[in-house]
Tab-separated table of C-alpha atoms in Angstrom:
chain	number	residue	atom	x	y	z
E	11	ASP	CA	90.351	98.880	81.140
E	12	LYS	CA	91.582	97.330	77.870
E	13	GLY	CA	95.200	97.726	79.011
E	14	LEU	CA	95.325	101.468	79.735
E	15	SER	CA	94.269	103.193	82.947
E	16	ILE	CA	94.062	106.957	83.362
E	17	PHE	CA	93.686	108.457	86.808
E	18	PRO	CA	92.280	110.415	88.452
E	19	ASN	CA	89.376	110.744	86.082
E	20	PRO	CA	87.724	113.193	86.542
E	21	SER	CA	90.678	115.419	87.368
E	22	LYS	CA	91.467	119.058	88.032
E	23	GLY	CA	93.966	118.965	85.163
E	24	ILE	CA	96.771	116.435	85.680
E	25	PHE	CA	96.152	112.890	84.460
E	26	PHE	CA	98.481	109.918	84.979
E	27	LEU	CA	98.627	106.971	82.590
E	28	ASP	CA	99.396	103.371	83.469
E	29	SER	CA	99.437	100.425	81.112
E	30	ARG	CA	100.232	96.749	81.151
E	31	TYR	CA	101.833	97.363	77.747
E	32	ASP	CA	104.929	99.347	76.833
E	33	ILE	CA	103.755	102.914	76.228
E	34	ASP	CA	107.181	104.548	76.304
E	35	ASN	CA	107.571	106.900	73.327
E	36	ALA	CA	103.854	106.676	72.569
E	37	THR	CA	102.240	109.499	70.642
E	38	ILE	CA	99.380	111.213	72.447
E	39	THR	CA	96.741	113.415	70.905
E	40	VAL	CA	94.022	115.215	72.850
E	41	TYR	CA	90.816	116.383	71.189
E	42	ASN	CA	87.859	118.380	72.451
E	43	VAL	CA	84.353	116.974	71.976
E	44	LYS	CA	84.077	118.849	68.659
E	45	GLY	CA	87.001	116.797	67.335
E	46	GLN	CA	89.462	119.674	67.301
E	47	GLU	CA	93.052	118.665	68.054
E	48	LEU	CA	94.294	120.536	71.121
E	49	LEU	CA	97.533	118.772	71.996
E	50	LYS	CA	99.865	116.359	70.231
E	51	GLY	CA	103.240	114.994	71.209
E	52	THR	CA	105.198	112.157	72.742
E	53	LEU	CA	104.114	110.847	76.123
E	54	PRO	CA	106.548	112.227	78.727
E	55	ALA	CA	108.636	109.870	80.880
E	56	SER	CA	106.444	110.859	83.850
E	57	LYS	CA	103.508	109.284	81.962
E	58	SER	CA	101.333	112.264	82.833
E	59	ILE	CA	99.538	114.947	80.855
E	60	ASP	CA	98.402	118.394	81.939
E	61	LEU	CA	95.119	119.620	80.507
E	62	THR	CA	94.784	122.543	82.925
E	63	PRO	CA	95.172	125.176	80.164
E	64	PHE	CA	92.088	123.869	78.358
E	65	GLY	CA	89.534	124.403	81.126
E	66	SER	CA	86.739	122.181	82.382
E	67	GLY	CA	84.969	119.825	80.028
E	68	MET	CA	85.214	116.466	78.317
E	69	TYR	CA	88.224	115.500	76.209
E	70	ILE	CA	89.280	112.528	74.143
E	71	LEU	CA	92.771	111.081	74.497
E	72	ARG	CA	94.256	108.943	71.750
E	73	LEU	CA	97.474	107.104	72.571
E	74	VAL	CA	99.317	105.289	69.784
E	75	THR	CA	102.249	102.900	70.242
E	76	SER	CA	103.996	100.757	67.649
E	77	LYS	CA	101.565	97.921	68.477
E	78	TYR	CA	98.474	99.417	70.117
E	79	THR	CA	96.041	102.300	69.867
E	80	PHE	CA	93.985	103.386	72.877
E	81	THR	CA	91.177	105.921	73.037
E	82	LYS	CA	89.870	107.226	76.373
E	83	THR	CA	87.468	109.932	77.490
E	84	LEU	CA	88.792	112.378	80.085
E	85	ALA	CA	86.753	114.652	82.340
E	86	LEU	CA	88.333	117.891	83.548
E	87	ASN	CA	86.515	119.750	86.309
């Protein structure tokens, strides 16, 4: 998992993030498969993201902390 787990994946819209590293105040960016930025902001304290407004498909999540950068593929069905 390279230090970051996202579950459930696939999901109906809500994804939860868990990491063995400190991801508090991390910046998250979500892209569609065309590379268009759909969402950008700070990871909420709940460590969850809601992609429901974007509809079914594949998405790319990029999470950046002061020390680490993670990239994961998300499936929304």
